[in-house]
Coordinates of C-alpha atoms in Angstrom, one line a residue:
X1259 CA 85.9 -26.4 -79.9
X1260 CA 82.2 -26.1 -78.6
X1261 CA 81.1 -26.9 -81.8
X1262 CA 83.1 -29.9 -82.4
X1263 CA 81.9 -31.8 -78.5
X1264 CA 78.6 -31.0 -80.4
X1265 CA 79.0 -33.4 -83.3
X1266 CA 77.6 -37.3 -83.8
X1267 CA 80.3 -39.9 -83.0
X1268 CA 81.2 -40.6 -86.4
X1269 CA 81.4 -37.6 -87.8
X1270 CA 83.6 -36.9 -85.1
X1271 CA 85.9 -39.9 -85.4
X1272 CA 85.9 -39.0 -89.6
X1273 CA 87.0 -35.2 -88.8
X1274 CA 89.7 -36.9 -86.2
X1275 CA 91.0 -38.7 -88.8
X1276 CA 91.2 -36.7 -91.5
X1277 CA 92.8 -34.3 -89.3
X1278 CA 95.4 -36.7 -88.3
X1279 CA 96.0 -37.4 -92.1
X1280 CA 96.6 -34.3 -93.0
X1281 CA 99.3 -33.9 -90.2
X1282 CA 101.0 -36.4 -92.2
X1283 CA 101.0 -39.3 -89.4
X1284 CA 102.9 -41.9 -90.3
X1285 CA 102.6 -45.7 -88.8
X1286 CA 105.4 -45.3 -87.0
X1287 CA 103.9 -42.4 -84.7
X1288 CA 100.9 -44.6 -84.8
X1289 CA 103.0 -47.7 -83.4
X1290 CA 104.7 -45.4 -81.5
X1291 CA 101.7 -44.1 -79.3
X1292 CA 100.0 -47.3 -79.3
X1293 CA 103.0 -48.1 -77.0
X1294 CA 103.5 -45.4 -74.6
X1295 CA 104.2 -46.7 -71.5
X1296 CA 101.2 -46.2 -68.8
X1297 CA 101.7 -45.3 -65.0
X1298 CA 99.9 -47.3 -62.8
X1299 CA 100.1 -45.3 -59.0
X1300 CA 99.9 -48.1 -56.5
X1301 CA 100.7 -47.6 -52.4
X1302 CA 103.8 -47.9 -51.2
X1303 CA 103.8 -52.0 -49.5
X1304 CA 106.3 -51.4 -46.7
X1305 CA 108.2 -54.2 -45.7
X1306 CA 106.1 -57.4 -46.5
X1307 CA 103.3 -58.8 -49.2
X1308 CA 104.0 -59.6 -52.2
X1309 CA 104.3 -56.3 -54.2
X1310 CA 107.0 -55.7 -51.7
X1311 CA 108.5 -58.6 -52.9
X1312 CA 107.7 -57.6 -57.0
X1313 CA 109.3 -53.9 -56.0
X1314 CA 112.6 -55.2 -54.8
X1315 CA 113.5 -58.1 -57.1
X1316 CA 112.1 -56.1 -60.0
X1317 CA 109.8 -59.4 -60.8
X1318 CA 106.3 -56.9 -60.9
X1319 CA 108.2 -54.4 -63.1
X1320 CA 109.2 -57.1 -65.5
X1321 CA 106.0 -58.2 -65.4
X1322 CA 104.4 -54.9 -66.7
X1323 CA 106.6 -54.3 -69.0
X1324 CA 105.1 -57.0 -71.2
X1325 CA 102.0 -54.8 -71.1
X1326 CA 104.0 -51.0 -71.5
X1327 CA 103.1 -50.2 -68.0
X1328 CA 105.7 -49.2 -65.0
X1329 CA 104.5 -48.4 -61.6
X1330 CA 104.8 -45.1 -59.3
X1331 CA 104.7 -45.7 -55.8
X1332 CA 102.2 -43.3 -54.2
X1333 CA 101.9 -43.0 -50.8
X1334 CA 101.7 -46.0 -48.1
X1335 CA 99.4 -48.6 -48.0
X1336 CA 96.9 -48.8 -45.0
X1337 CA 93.1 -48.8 -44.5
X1338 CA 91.0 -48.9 -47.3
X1339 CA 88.8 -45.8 -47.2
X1340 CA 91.1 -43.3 -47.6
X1341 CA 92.5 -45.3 -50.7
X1342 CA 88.9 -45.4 -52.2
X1343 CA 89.1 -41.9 -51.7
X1344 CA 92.4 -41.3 -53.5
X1345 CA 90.8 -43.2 -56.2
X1346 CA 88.0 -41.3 -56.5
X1347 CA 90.1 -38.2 -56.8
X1348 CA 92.4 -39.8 -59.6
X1349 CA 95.4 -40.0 -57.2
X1350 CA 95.5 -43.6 -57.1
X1351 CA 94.9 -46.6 -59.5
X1352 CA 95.3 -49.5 -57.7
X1353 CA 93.8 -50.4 -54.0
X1354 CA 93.7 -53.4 -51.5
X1355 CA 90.9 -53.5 -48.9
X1356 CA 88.3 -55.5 -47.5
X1357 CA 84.6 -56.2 -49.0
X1358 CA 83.3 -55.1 -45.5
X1359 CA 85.1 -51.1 -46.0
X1360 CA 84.9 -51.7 -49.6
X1361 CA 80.6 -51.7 -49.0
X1362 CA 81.2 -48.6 -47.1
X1363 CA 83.2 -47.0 -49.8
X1364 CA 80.7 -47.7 -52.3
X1365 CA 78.2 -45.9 -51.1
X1366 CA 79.7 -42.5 -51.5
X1367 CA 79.8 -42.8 -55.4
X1368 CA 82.6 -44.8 -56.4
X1369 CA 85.2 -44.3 -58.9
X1370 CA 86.5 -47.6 -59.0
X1371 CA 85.7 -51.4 -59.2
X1372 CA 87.0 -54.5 -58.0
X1373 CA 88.5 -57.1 -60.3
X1374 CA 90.1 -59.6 -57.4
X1375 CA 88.7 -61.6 -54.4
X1376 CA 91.2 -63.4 -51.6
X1377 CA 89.1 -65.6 -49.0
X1378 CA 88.1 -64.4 -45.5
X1379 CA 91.1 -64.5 -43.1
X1380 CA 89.6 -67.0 -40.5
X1381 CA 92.5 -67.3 -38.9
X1382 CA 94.2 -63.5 -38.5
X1383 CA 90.7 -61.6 -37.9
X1384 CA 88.5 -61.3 -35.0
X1385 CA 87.9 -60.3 -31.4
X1386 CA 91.1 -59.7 -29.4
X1387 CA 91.0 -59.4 -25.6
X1388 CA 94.0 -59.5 -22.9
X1389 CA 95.3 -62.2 -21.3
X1390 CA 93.6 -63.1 -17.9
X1391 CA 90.4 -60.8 -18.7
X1392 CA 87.7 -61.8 -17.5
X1393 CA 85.7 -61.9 -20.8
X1394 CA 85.2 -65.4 -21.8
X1395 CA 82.5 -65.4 -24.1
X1396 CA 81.2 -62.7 -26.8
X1397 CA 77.9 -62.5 -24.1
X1398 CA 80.4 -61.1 -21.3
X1399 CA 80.8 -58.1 -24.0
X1400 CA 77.3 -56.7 -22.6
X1401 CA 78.4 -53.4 -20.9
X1402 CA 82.1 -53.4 -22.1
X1403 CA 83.8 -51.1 -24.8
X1404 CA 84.6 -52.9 -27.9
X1405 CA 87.5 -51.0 -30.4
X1406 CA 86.5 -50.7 -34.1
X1407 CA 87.0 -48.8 -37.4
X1408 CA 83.7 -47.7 -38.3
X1409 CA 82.0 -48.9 -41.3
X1410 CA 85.4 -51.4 -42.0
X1411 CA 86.2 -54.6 -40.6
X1412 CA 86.4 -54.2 -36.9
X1413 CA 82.6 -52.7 -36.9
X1414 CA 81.4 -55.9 -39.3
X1415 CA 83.5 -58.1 -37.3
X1416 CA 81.8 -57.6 -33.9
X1417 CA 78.3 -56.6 -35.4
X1418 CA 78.7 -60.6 -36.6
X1419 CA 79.9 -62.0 -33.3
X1420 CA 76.9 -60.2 -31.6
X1421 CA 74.3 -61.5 -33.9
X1422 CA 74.9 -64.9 -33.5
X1423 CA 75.4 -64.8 -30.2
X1424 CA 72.2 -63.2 -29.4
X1425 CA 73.1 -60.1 -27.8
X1426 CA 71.7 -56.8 -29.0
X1427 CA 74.0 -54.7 -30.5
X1428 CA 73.3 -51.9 -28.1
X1429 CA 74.5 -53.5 -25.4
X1430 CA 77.6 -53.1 -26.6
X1431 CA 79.4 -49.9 -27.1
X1432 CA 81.3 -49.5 -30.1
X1433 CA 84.0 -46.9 -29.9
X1434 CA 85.3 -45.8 -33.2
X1435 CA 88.7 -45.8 -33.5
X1436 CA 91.6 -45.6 -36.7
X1437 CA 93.1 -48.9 -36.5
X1438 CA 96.9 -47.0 -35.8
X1439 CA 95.5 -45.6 -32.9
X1440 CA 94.2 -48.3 -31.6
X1441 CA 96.6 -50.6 -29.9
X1442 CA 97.6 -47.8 -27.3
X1443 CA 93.9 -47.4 -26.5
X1444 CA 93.4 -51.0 -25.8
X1445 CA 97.1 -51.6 -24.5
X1446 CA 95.8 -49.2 -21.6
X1447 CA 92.7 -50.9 -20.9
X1448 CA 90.4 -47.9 -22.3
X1449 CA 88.4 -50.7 -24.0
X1450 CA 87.7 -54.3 -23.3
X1451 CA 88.5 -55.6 -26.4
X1452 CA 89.6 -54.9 -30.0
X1453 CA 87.7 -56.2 -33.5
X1454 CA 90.3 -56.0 -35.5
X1455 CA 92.5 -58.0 -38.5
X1456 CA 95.5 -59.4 -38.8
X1457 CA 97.5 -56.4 -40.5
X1458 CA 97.6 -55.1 -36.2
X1459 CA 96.5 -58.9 -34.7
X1460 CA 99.6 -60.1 -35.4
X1461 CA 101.5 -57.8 -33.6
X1462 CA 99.2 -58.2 -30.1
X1463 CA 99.2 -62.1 -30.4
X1464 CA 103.1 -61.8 -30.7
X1465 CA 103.1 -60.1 -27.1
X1466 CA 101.9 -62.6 -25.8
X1467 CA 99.6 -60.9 -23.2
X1468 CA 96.6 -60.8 -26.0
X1469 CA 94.3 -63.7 -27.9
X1470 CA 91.2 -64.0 -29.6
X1471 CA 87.9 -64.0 -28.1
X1472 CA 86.5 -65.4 -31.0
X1473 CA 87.8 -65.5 -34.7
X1474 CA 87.2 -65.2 -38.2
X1475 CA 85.9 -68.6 -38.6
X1476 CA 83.7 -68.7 -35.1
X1477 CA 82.1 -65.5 -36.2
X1478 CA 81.2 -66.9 -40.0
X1479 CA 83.0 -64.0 -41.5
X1480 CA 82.6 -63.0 -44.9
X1481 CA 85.4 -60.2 -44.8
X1482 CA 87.0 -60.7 -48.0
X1483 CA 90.0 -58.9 -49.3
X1484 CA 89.8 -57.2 -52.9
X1485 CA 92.0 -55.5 -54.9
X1486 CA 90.0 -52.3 -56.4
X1487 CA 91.1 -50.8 -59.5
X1488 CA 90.2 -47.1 -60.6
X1489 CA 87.3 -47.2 -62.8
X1490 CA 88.7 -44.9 -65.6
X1491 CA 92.3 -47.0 -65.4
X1492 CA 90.3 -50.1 -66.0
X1493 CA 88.2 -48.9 -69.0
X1494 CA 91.5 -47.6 -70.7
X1495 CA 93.7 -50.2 -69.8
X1496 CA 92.1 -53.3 -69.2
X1497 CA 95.6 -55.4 -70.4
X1498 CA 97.2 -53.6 -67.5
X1499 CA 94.7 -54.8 -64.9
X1500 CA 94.6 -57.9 -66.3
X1501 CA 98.2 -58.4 -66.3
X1502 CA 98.2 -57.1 -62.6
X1503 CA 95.6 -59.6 -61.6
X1504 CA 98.2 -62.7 -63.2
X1505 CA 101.4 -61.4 -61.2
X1506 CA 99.2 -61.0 -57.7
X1507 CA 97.6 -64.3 -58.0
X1508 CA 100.9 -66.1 -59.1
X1509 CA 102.6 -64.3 -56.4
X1510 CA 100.0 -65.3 -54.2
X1511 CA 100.4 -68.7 -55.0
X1512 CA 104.0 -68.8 -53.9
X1513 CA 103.6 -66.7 -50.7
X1514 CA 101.0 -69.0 -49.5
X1515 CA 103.9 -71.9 -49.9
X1516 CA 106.4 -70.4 -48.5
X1517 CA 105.4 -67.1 -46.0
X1518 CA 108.8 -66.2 -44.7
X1519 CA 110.0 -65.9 -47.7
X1520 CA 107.8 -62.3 -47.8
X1521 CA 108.1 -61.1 -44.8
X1522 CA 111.0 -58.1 -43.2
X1523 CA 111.5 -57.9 -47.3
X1524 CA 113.6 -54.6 -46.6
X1525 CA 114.6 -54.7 -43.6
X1526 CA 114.3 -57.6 -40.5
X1527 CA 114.7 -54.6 -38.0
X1528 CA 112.6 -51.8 -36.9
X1529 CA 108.8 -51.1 -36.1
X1530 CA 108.3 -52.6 -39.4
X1531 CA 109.7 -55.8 -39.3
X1532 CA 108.1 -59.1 -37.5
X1533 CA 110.2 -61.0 -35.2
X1534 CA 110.0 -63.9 -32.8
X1535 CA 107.0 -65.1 -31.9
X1536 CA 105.0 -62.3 -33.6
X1537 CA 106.6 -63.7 -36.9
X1538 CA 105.3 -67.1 -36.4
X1539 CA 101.8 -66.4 -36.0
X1540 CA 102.2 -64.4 -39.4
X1541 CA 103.5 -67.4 -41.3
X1542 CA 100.6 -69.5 -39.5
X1543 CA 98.3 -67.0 -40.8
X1544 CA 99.4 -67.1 -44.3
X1545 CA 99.7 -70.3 -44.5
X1546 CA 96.2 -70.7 -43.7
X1547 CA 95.2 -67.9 -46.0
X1548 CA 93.6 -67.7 -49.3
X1549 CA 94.9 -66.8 -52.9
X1550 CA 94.2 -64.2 -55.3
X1551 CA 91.3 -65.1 -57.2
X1552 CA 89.2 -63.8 -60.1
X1553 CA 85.4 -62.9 -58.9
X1554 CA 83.4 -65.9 -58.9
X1555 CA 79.4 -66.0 -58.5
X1556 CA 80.2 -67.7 -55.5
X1557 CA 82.0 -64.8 -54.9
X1558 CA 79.2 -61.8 -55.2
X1559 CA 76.2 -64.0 -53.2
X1560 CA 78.7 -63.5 -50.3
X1561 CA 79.3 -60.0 -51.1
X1562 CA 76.0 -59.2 -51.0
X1563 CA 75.2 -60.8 -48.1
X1564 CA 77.4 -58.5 -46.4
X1565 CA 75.7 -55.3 -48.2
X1566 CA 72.5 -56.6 -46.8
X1567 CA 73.8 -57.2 -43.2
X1568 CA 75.0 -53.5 -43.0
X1569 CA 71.5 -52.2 -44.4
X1570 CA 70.3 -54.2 -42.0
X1571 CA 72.6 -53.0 -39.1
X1572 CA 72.4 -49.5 -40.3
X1573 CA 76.0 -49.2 -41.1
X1574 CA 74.6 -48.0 -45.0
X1575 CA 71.3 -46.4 -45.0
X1576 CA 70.9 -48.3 -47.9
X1577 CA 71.8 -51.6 -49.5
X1578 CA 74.8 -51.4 -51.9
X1579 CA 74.8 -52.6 -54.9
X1580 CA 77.8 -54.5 -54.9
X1581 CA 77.2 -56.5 -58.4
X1582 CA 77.3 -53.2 -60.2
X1583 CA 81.0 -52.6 -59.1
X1584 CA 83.0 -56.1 -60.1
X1585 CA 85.0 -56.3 -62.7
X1586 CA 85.5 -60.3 -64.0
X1587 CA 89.3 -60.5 -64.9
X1588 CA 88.9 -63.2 -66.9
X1589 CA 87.2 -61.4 -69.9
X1590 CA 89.8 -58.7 -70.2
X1591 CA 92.1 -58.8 -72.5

């Protein structure tokens, strides 16, 4: 067996095949194995989105069947970098996070790429503070504690705000926080305010006794969300991926039309569902948000601005090489 690892590529794939031939393989097995159905391990979507949507109406199994692929449900979705690290491990195929975690994630050597780019949410991200604080203005931040998850999206989020209103970042304190834990923390009045995006926005703003300081389109936010795809799934099968990236930007499409229509999929009570007034900003904000996209040029300028501005900030020691790690959809096949 040592031997054969040994041997040139072509003598390799000539010994493979004699070996095969001899074994008396007929085209049948050959047809056979050429359409064993792959498993693609994707999070668990809970009770809204659309792959909640494709997993109860059967529309994203349908879909993959066209391709001889079927899905296993691993886990539940959440923030992105423990998903980049279930990717890295091979527990995990398919991934959504944002390009600000997604920088972070590619600087502990990937094993996965990104193949699909949504627009900032301008609407659903940003600053939150309470109701009747007396922070008015990103510069009233100068002393305060500001939630974040470090290296993700609440970090980027209020690094951004800070920089363009002048203030020095140390004049700030950031206290890093797991974006579950957080809403007790500022609920209590630990901190003075909360960077954060509109996967736990949402439910603040539908209290009622929370609002936005300043938002994703005040702070010039580049936060865009990717799908990431593991890079050894992707290199052996590319019609999968590319099939994937067709149902989530159709599907996309029709959720941006018609929001409700993808929310309290399972279930319209619990801690998972959205109700009342916390509904209707989530509608707002999907209305408002972007589509599933292929990666554009366009696209990867912006994406590496944001490498640069956490080199710059120190969040990477390094810049990341974001380029290196896109996968364009469109030439797969």
């Amino acid at each position: 067996m040592r031997a054969s690892r040994l041997l040139p590529a072509t003598l390799a794939a000539v010994t493979a095949l004699v070996a095969l031939t001899a074994c008396g393989t007929s085209e049948a097995d050959t047809d056979a194995a050429s359409t064993a159905t792959v498993t693609v391990r994707i999070p668990d979507p809970g009770n809204s989105g659309v792959l909640a949507v494709g997993k109860k109406d059967g529309s994203l199994a349908k879909a993959l069947a066209r391709v001889h692929a079927k899905v296993a449900w691993t886990g539940s979705a959440g923030p992105f970098a423990p998903a980049a690290q279930a990717l890295n491990a091979d527990q995990l195929d398919i991934a959504t996070g944002s390009i600000t975690s997604g920088v972070t994630s590619l600087a502990q050597n990937p094993g996965f790429k990104f193949f699909t780019a949504t627009a900032p949410d301008a609407a659903g991200e940003g600053i939150l503070v309470k109701n009747g604080s007396s922070i008015r203005s990103v510069k009233d931040l100068i002393g305060k504690k500001v939630a974040v998850n470090q290296g993700g999206t609440g970090e980027y989020l209020l690094l951004k705000a800070l920089e363009k209103a002048g203030v020095p970042e140390d004049k700030v304190e950031r206290v890093y926080l797991r974006p579950d834990q957080t809403a007790a923390v500022f609920n209590s009045g630990k901190v003075a305010a909360w960077a954060v995006w509109a996967t736990y926005s949402v439910a603040e703003l539908g209290t009622g006794k929370a609002h936005f300081l300043t938002d994703g389109a005040s702070i010039g936010s580049d936060n865009y969300s990717l799908n990431a795809v593991r890079t050894g799934f992707a290199e052996k099968h590319p019609e999968v991926v590319k099939a994937l990236y067709t149902y989530l930007h159709e599907a996309s499409v029709k959720e941006k039309r018609d929001p409700a229509a993808y929310l309290n999929v399972n279930t319209d009570a619990g801690p998972q569902a959205l109700s009342g007034e916390a509904k209707r900003v989530q509608i707002e904000f999907t209305a408002q948000g972007g589509t599933v996209q292929p990666i554009t040029d366009a696209d990867i300028t912006r994406f590496k601005a944001v490498a640069r501005f956490y080199a710059d900030h120190k969040v990477t020691r390094t810049e990341v090489d974001v380029a290196a790690h896109l996968i364009d959809v469109t030439e797969l096949s």
